[in-house]
Amino acid sequence: MSSTVDVVVIGMGPGGEAVAGRLAEAGLRVVGADARLVGGECPYYGCIPSKMMIRAANSLAEARRVPGLAGNSEVTPDFAPVAARIRAEATDNWDDQVAVDRFTGKGGRFVRGSGLVTGPGTVRVGDEEFTALRGIVLNTGTDPAVPPIPGLAGTPYWTNREAIAVESVPESVIVLGGGAIGLELAQVFARFGTHVSVVEVADRILPLEEPEASQVVAEVLTAEGLTLHTGVPAEAVAHDGARFTVKTAHGELKAEQLLVATGRTTDLAGLGLAAIGLDTNRRFVDPDEYLRIADGVYAIGDITGKGAFTHVSMYQAAIATRHILGDEGPGAEYHAVPRVTFTDPEVGAVGLTEVQARERGLDVLTATTAVPSSARGWIHKAGNEGVIKLVQDAGRGVLVGATSVGPHGGEVLSALALAVLAEVPVERLRQMMYAYPTFHRGIEDALSRFA
C-alpha cells in the first residue's frame, strides 16, 4: 500500500510531535510514525516523571533540615504516593492515547510502527509506503546505552525506564554511571531509604561539568550516605536470582538492583539513512542551520548530537517547521545551550566549560564564588551548598560559559544563559543591579572576582 503525503515525521517525541502537529494545523498532509509512545522519553521515562520523583525526594530532605532551623521533625518515607502520581498524572499508566488524539485532532495521521527511509522522499512503516512531497523529519531520539560488561547481558538490570516505573524502592542499588541520569535517580532512591553505590569510570562524577560542580555534588551525596566509586570501571556483573554482584578493581559490590545509566545510543543504520547516501557508522547526523541532513530530509533532537534535552529538540522543531512552511526565521545556533542536572543541589550550566574554552584556544579568565558565602546562601543555611563559576573570553570581554550549582541552580542559570547567548559584555554585567538577597546575586560576586 502506498500513499502520497506532504510530510512524514519519524519519531513522535516532543520535537517530532511539535513539528507534526504544527504542520498539520497549517493544512499539510502529515503522517507521524512511532513504534513506541507518542510524546517520547520525556513524559514517560525521563524529565517529567523523574522530576516528580526528585520533587518528592527533595521534600523529604527539606523536612529533615527542620532541626536547627525551626524545631524538630520526624520523616517516614513512603514511595507509594510518588508511584501513584507518576501513573495518574504523568504517564496515564504508560498509555499514549491522549497524545495520539492530540495529534490526530489537528488533522494528522498517526501510524504505529518504526519508520524506515527507503530512498529520497520515501518512507516505509510496516507494509505502508509513503512518498513525502515536502519533507521527511527524523526525531528518533536515543535509547539507553548498555556497556559490554562481561555477565551483564541477560541479567534483570534496570535502565532509567525500569527505574521510573518502580512502585517501591529497592533495599539497595548499584548505579553504573555518575552522570545526570544516574545521580538524579541515585539521590532519589537514597532519600527514600535505599543503600546506594555509584560506580563511575571517570575520575569524578559529572565528568562533563566543571570540576567545582562535581566536588560540591560529591560532598553532598557522600554526606547523605551514598558511596561513590570514581575512576573505577565495572569489570564483571553477576546475578544469582536475588542479588547483583559488580566486580571492580577495588573489590565486589552487592545489591538488590543494578541501574545502568552509562549514556545513550542512536541507531542511524536502523533508520535506513544509507538509502539517502549518509554515513550510518557515525553516532549522530550533522544538520545544517535549518536542520537539513539531505535534500528534503530534516533531523531534530538527540540524533543531531546538539544535546539530549527536550528543550533542544523543541528549539530545533520550531526552526525545521518554519523552513518546511517557507517562513522566514533565523537558523539554529548552539553556543548557549543550557543544561540542568536536577540533583540537590541543582547543577545548571550553559556554553563552554573552562577546559572546552581552553581547547578552543580562547584567552580564558575564570571567576568562582561559593553560594554559602553569599547573603542568601548564609540565610538559607541548611542545604545551601553550591558554587557559581564564570568562564570569560578575555579577548572579547564576554562570557562563553557559566555554571550555577546550588538551591534553584537551574533558575539562577537563566540570567547566565542570556548573558552567554547575547554576548553581553562582562563590564555591562558588572553595571547591572542584582536583587538582594537572592541566589542570583552570587553572579555579581563572581563577576567581581575576575582578575
Coordinates of C-alpha atoms in Angstrom, one line a residue:
M1 CA 0.0 0.0 0.0
S2 CA 1.4 3.4 -0.9
S3 CA 0.3 7.0 -0.2
T4 CA 1.5 10.4 -1.2
V5 CA 1.6 13.0 1.6
D6 CA 3.4 16.2 2.3
V7 CA 5.5 15.3 5.3
V8 CA 6.4 12.2 7.2
V9 CA 7.7 12.6 10.8
I10 CA 9.6 9.5 12.1
G11 CA 9.7 9.6 15.8
M12 CA 7.0 11.4 17.8
G13 CA 9.0 12.6 20.8
P14 CA 8.4 16.2 22.0
G15 CA 10.1 17.8 18.9
G16 CA 8.6 15.4 16.4
E17 CA 5.1 15.8 17.9
A18 CA 5.5 19.6 17.8
V19 CA 6.6 19.6 14.1
A20 CA 3.9 17.1 13.0
G21 CA 1.1 19.0 14.9
R22 CA 2.1 22.4 13.6
L23 CA 2.4 21.3 10.0
A24 CA -1.0 19.5 10.3
E25 CA -2.6 22.7 11.7
A26 CA -1.1 24.5 8.7
G27 CA -3.1 22.3 6.4
L28 CA -0.3 19.9 5.3
R29 CA -0.9 16.2 4.9
V30 CA 1.2 14.8 7.7
V31 CA 2.0 11.3 8.8
G32 CA 3.5 10.7 12.2
A33 CA 5.1 7.3 12.9
D34 CA 6.4 5.8 16.1
A35 CA 6.7 2.3 17.3
R36 CA 6.6 3.5 20.9
L37 CA 4.7 6.1 22.9
V38 CA 3.8 9.3 21.3
G39 CA 5.5 12.0 23.4
G40 CA 8.8 10.2 23.6
E41 CA 11.1 9.5 26.5
C42 CA 10.5 12.8 28.3
P43 CA 6.9 12.4 29.6
Y44 CA 7.0 8.7 30.2
Y45 CA 10.5 7.8 31.3
G46 CA 12.5 11.0 31.6
C47 CA 12.1 14.6 32.6
I48 CA 8.5 14.6 33.8
P49 CA 8.3 11.5 36.0
S50 CA 11.9 11.7 37.1
K51 CA 11.3 15.3 38.3
M52 CA 8.2 14.1 40.2
M53 CA 10.4 11.6 42.0
I54 CA 13.0 14.3 42.6
R55 CA 10.4 16.7 44.0
A56 CA 9.2 14.1 46.4
A57 CA 12.7 13.2 47.5
N58 CA 13.6 16.8 48.0
S59 CA 10.6 17.3 50.2
L60 CA 11.9 14.6 52.4
A61 CA 15.4 16.2 52.5
E62 CA 13.8 19.6 53.4
A63 CA 11.8 18.1 56.2
R64 CA 15.0 16.6 57.6
R65 CA 16.5 20.1 57.7
V66 CA 13.9 21.4 60.2
P67 CA 16.2 20.6 63.2
G68 CA 18.5 23.6 63.6
L69 CA 16.2 25.8 61.6
A70 CA 12.6 25.6 63.0
G71 CA 12.2 22.9 65.7
N72 CA 12.0 19.1 65.4
S73 CA 10.9 16.8 62.6
E74 CA 10.4 13.1 62.0
V75 CA 10.3 11.8 58.5
T76 CA 8.9 8.5 57.3
P77 CA 9.4 7.9 53.6
D78 CA 6.7 6.3 51.5
F79 CA 7.2 5.9 47.8
A80 CA 3.6 4.7 47.1
P81 CA 2.3 8.3 46.5
V82 CA 5.1 9.0 44.1
A83 CA 4.5 5.9 42.1
A84 CA 0.7 6.7 42.0
R85 CA 1.3 10.2 40.9
I86 CA 3.6 9.1 38.0
R87 CA 1.0 6.8 36.8
A88 CA -2.0 9.1 37.2
E89 CA -0.6 12.5 36.3
A90 CA 2.5 11.9 34.1
T91 CA 2.1 8.7 32.1
D92 CA -1.5 7.6 32.1
N93 CA 0.0 4.3 33.2
W94 CA 2.2 4.4 30.0
D95 CA -0.8 4.9 27.7
D96 CA -0.3 7.5 24.9
Q97 CA -3.9 7.7 23.6
V98 CA -4.3 11.3 24.8
A99 CA -1.1 12.2 22.8
V100 CA -2.2 10.4 19.7
D101 CA -5.6 12.1 19.9
R102 CA -3.9 15.4 20.3
F103 CA -2.1 14.9 17.0
T104 CA -4.9 13.4 15.0
G105 CA -7.2 16.1 16.3
K106 CA -5.0 18.6 14.5
G107 CA -5.5 16.7 11.2
G108 CA -2.5 14.4 11.2
R109 CA -2.5 10.7 10.7
F110 CA -0.6 8.5 13.2
V111 CA 0.9 5.2 12.2
R112 CA 2.2 2.8 14.9
G113 CA 5.5 1.4 13.7
S114 CA 9.2 2.1 13.0
G115 CA 9.8 4.3 10.0
L116 CA 12.4 3.4 7.5
V117 CA 13.8 5.8 4.9
T118 CA 13.9 3.8 1.7
G119 CA 15.1 6.5 -0.7
P120 CA 14.8 10.2 -1.5
G121 CA 11.4 11.3 -0.3
T122 CA 10.1 7.8 0.6
V123 CA 9.4 6.1 3.9
R124 CA 8.2 2.7 4.8
V125 CA 6.2 2.0 8.0
G126 CA 5.3 -1.7 8.3
D127 CA 3.6 -2.6 5.0
E128 CA 2.8 1.0 4.0
E129 CA 5.0 3.1 1.7
F130 CA 4.8 6.9 1.9
T131 CA 6.0 9.5 -0.6
A132 CA 6.7 12.8 1.1
L133 CA 6.5 15.8 -1.2
R134 CA 7.6 18.5 1.3
G135 CA 9.9 16.6 3.6
I136 CA 10.9 13.9 6.0
V137 CA 11.6 14.8 9.6
L138 CA 13.6 12.4 11.8
N139 CA 13.2 12.6 15.6
T140 CA 14.0 9.1 16.7
G141 CA 15.8 10.0 19.9
T142 CA 18.1 7.7 21.7
D143 CA 18.0 4.5 23.8
P144 CA 19.9 3.7 27.0
A145 CA 23.4 2.6 26.2
V146 CA 24.3 -0.8 27.7
P147 CA 28.1 -1.3 28.1
P148 CA 29.6 -4.7 27.1
I149 CA 30.5 -5.7 30.6
P150 CA 31.0 -9.4 31.0
G151 CA 28.0 -11.0 32.6
L152 CA 25.7 -8.0 32.2
A153 CA 23.7 -9.2 29.3
G154 CA 20.7 -11.4 30.3
T155 CA 20.5 -10.1 33.8
P156 CA 17.4 -8.2 35.0
Y157 CA 19.2 -4.8 35.2
W158 CA 17.4 -1.5 35.2
T159 CA 17.7 1.4 32.8
N160 CA 16.0 4.7 33.5
R161 CA 12.8 3.2 32.1
E162 CA 12.5 0.4 34.7
A163 CA 13.7 2.7 37.5
I164 CA 10.9 5.3 36.7
A165 CA 8.3 2.5 36.7
V166 CA 9.1 1.1 40.2
E167 CA 6.3 1.0 42.8
S168 CA 8.6 0.6 45.7
V169 CA 12.3 1.5 46.2
P170 CA 14.8 -1.4 46.5
E171 CA 16.7 -2.1 49.7
S172 CA 20.0 -1.5 47.8
V173 CA 21.1 -0.5 44.3
I174 CA 24.3 -0.1 42.4
V175 CA 24.3 2.6 39.8
L176 CA 26.6 2.3 36.9
G177 CA 27.3 5.8 35.7
G178 CA 27.8 9.1 37.5
G179 CA 26.2 11.4 35.0
A180 CA 23.0 13.3 35.3
I181 CA 20.5 10.4 35.0
G182 CA 22.4 8.1 37.3
L183 CA 22.9 10.7 40.0
E184 CA 19.4 12.1 39.9
L185 CA 17.9 8.6 40.4
A186 CA 20.6 7.6 42.9
Q187 CA 19.8 10.5 45.2
V188 CA 16.1 9.9 44.9
F189 CA 16.5 6.3 46.0
A190 CA 18.9 7.2 48.8
R191 CA 16.5 9.7 50.2
F192 CA 13.8 7.1 50.3
G193 CA 16.0 4.8 52.3
T194 CA 17.9 2.8 49.6
H195 CA 21.6 2.0 50.2
V196 CA 23.2 3.4 47.0
S197 CA 26.6 2.8 45.5
V198 CA 27.6 4.7 42.3
V199 CA 30.3 3.4 40.0
E200 CA 31.8 5.9 37.5
V201 CA 34.7 5.1 35.2
A202 CA 35.8 8.7 35.0
D203 CA 37.9 10.2 37.9
R204 CA 34.9 12.2 39.1
I205 CA 31.1 12.2 39.0
L206 CA 29.5 14.6 36.5
P207 CA 32.6 14.4 34.3
L208 CA 31.2 16.6 31.6
E209 CA 30.7 19.5 34.0
E210 CA 33.1 21.8 35.8
P211 CA 35.3 20.1 38.5
E212 CA 34.0 22.5 41.1
A213 CA 30.4 21.3 40.4
S214 CA 31.5 17.7 40.7
Q215 CA 33.1 18.4 44.0
V216 CA 30.1 20.1 45.5
V217 CA 27.7 17.4 44.5
A218 CA 30.1 14.6 45.5
E219 CA 30.4 16.1 49.0
V220 CA 26.6 16.4 49.4
L221 CA 25.9 12.9 48.1
T222 CA 28.6 11.4 50.4
A223 CA 27.1 13.2 53.4
E224 CA 23.7 11.8 52.6
G225 CA 25.2 8.3 52.7
L226 CA 25.8 7.4 49.1
T227 CA 29.0 5.6 48.3
L228 CA 30.8 6.9 45.3
H229 CA 33.4 4.9 43.4
T230 CA 35.2 7.0 40.8
G231 CA 37.9 6.1 38.4
V232 CA 36.8 2.6 38.6
P233 CA 35.3 0.6 35.7
A234 CA 32.9 -2.3 36.3
E235 CA 34.8 -5.4 35.3
A236 CA 32.1 -8.0 35.5
V237 CA 28.4 -8.4 36.6
A238 CA 26.7 -11.4 38.0
H239 CA 23.1 -12.1 39.2
D240 CA 22.2 -15.1 41.4
G241 CA 18.5 -14.7 41.1
A242 CA 18.2 -12.4 44.1
R243 CA 21.2 -10.0 44.1
F244 CA 23.6 -8.4 41.8
T245 CA 27.4 -8.5 42.2
V246 CA 29.5 -6.0 40.4
K247 CA 33.3 -6.6 40.3
T248 CA 35.7 -3.7 40.2
A249 CA 39.4 -3.3 40.7
H250 CA 38.6 -2.2 44.3
G251 CA 36.5 -5.3 45.2
E252 CA 33.0 -6.5 44.8
L253 CA 29.8 -4.6 45.3
K254 CA 26.5 -6.3 46.0
A255 CA 22.9 -5.0 45.8
E256 CA 19.3 -6.0 45.2
Q257 CA 19.2 -4.0 42.0
L258 CA 21.5 -2.7 39.3
L259 CA 20.8 0.6 37.4
V260 CA 22.7 1.1 34.2
A261 CA 23.0 4.8 33.4
T262 CA 26.0 4.9 31.2
G263 CA 24.8 7.2 28.4
R264 CA 22.5 7.0 25.4
T265 CA 22.9 5.4 21.9
T266 CA 21.5 6.1 18.4
D267 CA 20.7 3.8 15.5
L268 CA 21.3 5.6 12.2
A269 CA 21.5 2.3 10.3
G270 CA 18.2 1.2 11.5
L271 CA 16.6 4.4 10.1
G272 CA 17.8 3.4 6.6
L273 CA 19.9 6.6 6.1
A274 CA 22.3 4.7 3.8
A275 CA 19.4 4.9 1.3
I276 CA 20.0 8.7 1.0
G277 CA 23.7 8.5 1.0
L278 CA 24.5 9.2 4.6
D279 CA 27.2 7.5 6.7
T280 CA 25.4 5.3 9.2
N281 CA 28.6 4.4 11.1
R282 CA 28.5 7.8 12.8
R283 CA 26.8 8.3 16.2
F284 CA 25.0 11.5 15.1
V285 CA 23.8 13.2 12.0
D286 CA 25.1 16.6 11.1
P287 CA 22.3 19.0 10.2
D288 CA 22.8 22.5 8.7
E289 CA 21.4 25.6 10.4
Y290 CA 17.9 24.7 9.2
L291 CA 18.2 21.1 10.4
R292 CA 18.6 19.6 6.9
I293 CA 20.8 16.5 6.6
A294 CA 19.9 15.8 3.0
D295 CA 17.6 17.3 0.3
G296 CA 14.2 17.3 1.9
V297 CA 15.3 15.4 5.0
Y298 CA 15.4 17.1 8.4
A299 CA 16.7 15.8 11.7
I300 CA 15.9 17.2 15.2
G301 CA 16.5 16.1 18.8
D302 CA 19.0 13.7 20.2
I303 CA 20.3 12.2 16.9
T304 CA 21.7 15.6 16.0
G305 CA 24.2 15.5 18.8
K306 CA 23.5 19.0 20.0
G307 CA 22.3 18.0 23.4
A308 CA 19.9 15.2 24.5
F309 CA 17.4 17.6 26.0
T310 CA 13.8 18.3 25.3
H311 CA 14.4 22.0 25.0
V312 CA 17.0 21.4 22.2
S313 CA 14.5 19.2 20.3
M314 CA 11.7 21.8 20.7
Y315 CA 14.0 24.6 19.6
Q316 CA 15.1 22.7 16.5
A317 CA 11.5 21.7 15.8
A318 CA 10.4 25.3 15.5
I319 CA 13.2 26.0 13.0
A320 CA 12.5 22.9 10.9
T321 CA 8.8 23.7 10.9
R322 CA 9.4 27.3 9.7
H323 CA 11.7 26.1 6.9
I324 CA 9.3 23.4 5.7
L325 CA 6.5 26.0 5.6
G326 CA 8.7 28.5 3.9
D327 CA 8.5 31.1 6.7
E328 CA 11.4 33.4 7.4
G329 CA 13.4 33.0 10.6
P330 CA 16.9 32.5 12.0
G331 CA 18.8 29.3 11.8
A332 CA 20.0 27.2 14.7
E333 CA 22.9 28.3 17.0
Y334 CA 24.3 26.3 19.8
H335 CA 26.8 28.5 21.7
A336 CA 24.4 28.9 24.6
V337 CA 22.7 25.5 25.1
P338 CA 21.6 25.3 28.7
R339 CA 21.6 22.1 30.7
V340 CA 20.5 21.2 34.3
T341 CA 21.2 18.2 36.4
F342 CA 18.4 18.1 38.9
T343 CA 20.3 16.7 41.9
D344 CA 20.1 18.6 45.2
P345 CA 22.0 20.9 44.8
E346 CA 21.0 21.5 41.2
V347 CA 23.8 21.9 38.6
G348 CA 22.9 24.4 35.9
A349 CA 25.4 25.1 33.1
V350 CA 25.5 26.9 29.8
G351 CA 28.0 27.2 27.0
L352 CA 31.6 26.1 27.4
T353 CA 33.4 24.7 30.4
E354 CA 36.8 26.1 31.2
V355 CA 38.5 23.1 29.7
Q356 CA 36.4 23.4 26.5
A357 CA 37.2 27.1 26.2
R358 CA 40.9 26.5 26.5
E359 CA 40.8 23.7 24.0
R360 CA 39.4 26.2 21.5
G361 CA 42.3 28.5 22.1
L362 CA 40.5 31.2 23.8
D363 CA 42.1 33.7 26.2
V364 CA 40.3 32.3 29.2
L365 CA 39.6 34.0 32.5
T366 CA 37.6 32.3 35.2
A367 CA 35.9 33.5 38.4
T368 CA 34.3 31.5 41.1
T369 CA 32.2 32.2 44.2
A370 CA 30.8 29.9 46.9
V371 CA 27.0 30.1 47.4
P372 CA 27.2 29.7 51.2
S373 CA 29.3 32.9 51.4
S374 CA 26.5 34.9 49.8
A375 CA 23.9 36.7 51.9
R376 CA 21.1 34.4 50.6
G377 CA 23.3 31.3 51.0
W378 CA 24.1 32.3 54.6
I379 CA 20.4 32.9 55.3
H380 CA 19.4 29.6 53.7
K381 CA 21.8 27.7 56.0
A382 CA 20.8 24.0 55.7
G383 CA 21.1 22.7 52.2
N384 CA 23.0 25.8 50.9
E385 CA 25.9 24.0 49.2
G386 CA 26.8 25.5 45.8
V387 CA 29.2 27.4 43.6
I388 CA 28.9 29.9 40.7
K389 CA 31.7 29.7 38.1
L390 CA 32.1 32.0 35.1
V391 CA 34.2 31.4 32.0
Q392 CA 35.2 34.6 30.1
D393 CA 36.7 35.0 26.7
A394 CA 39.0 37.8 27.8
G395 CA 39.8 38.7 24.2
R396 CA 36.2 39.8 23.6
G397 CA 35.2 40.5 27.2
V398 CA 32.2 38.3 27.2
L399 CA 31.1 35.1 29.0
V400 CA 31.3 31.9 26.9
G401 CA 30.2 29.6 29.7
A402 CA 28.9 29.5 33.2
T403 CA 27.9 27.1 35.9
S404 CA 25.4 27.6 38.7
V405 CA 25.3 25.0 41.5
G406 CA 23.1 25.3 44.4
P407 CA 19.5 25.7 45.6
H408 CA 17.5 26.6 42.4
G409 CA 20.7 26.4 40.4
G410 CA 18.7 25.8 37.2
E411 CA 16.8 29.0 37.8
V412 CA 19.8 31.1 38.6
L413 CA 21.2 29.8 35.3
S414 CA 18.6 31.8 33.3
A415 CA 20.5 35.1 33.7
L416 CA 23.7 33.5 32.8
A417 CA 22.3 31.7 29.7
L418 CA 21.0 35.1 28.4
A419 CA 24.4 36.7 29.0
V420 CA 26.2 33.9 27.1
L421 CA 23.6 33.9 24.3
A422 CA 23.6 37.7 23.7
E423 CA 27.3 38.0 24.4
V424 CA 26.6 40.8 26.9
P425 CA 30.0 42.5 27.8
V426 CA 31.3 41.5 31.2
E427 CA 31.7 45.1 32.0
R428 CA 28.0 45.7 31.3
L429 CA 27.1 42.7 33.5
R430 CA 29.1 44.4 36.3
Q431 CA 27.0 47.5 36.0
M432 CA 23.7 45.6 36.4
M433 CA 21.7 45.7 39.6
Y434 CA 21.1 42.3 41.2
A435 CA 18.2 42.0 43.7
Y436 CA 19.2 41.5 47.3
P437 CA 19.2 39.0 48.9
T438 CA 18.8 36.4 46.1
F439 CA 20.8 33.4 45.0
H440 CA 21.3 35.0 41.6
R441 CA 23.1 37.9 43.3
G442 CA 26.1 35.5 43.5
I443 CA 26.6 36.3 39.9
E444 CA 27.6 39.8 40.9
D445 CA 30.1 38.5 43.4
A446 CA 31.6 36.1 40.8
L447 CA 32.0 38.9 38.3
S448 CA 33.9 41.0 40.9
R449 CA 36.4 38.1 41.2
F450 CA 37.8 38.3 37.6
A451 CA 41.4 39.2 37.7

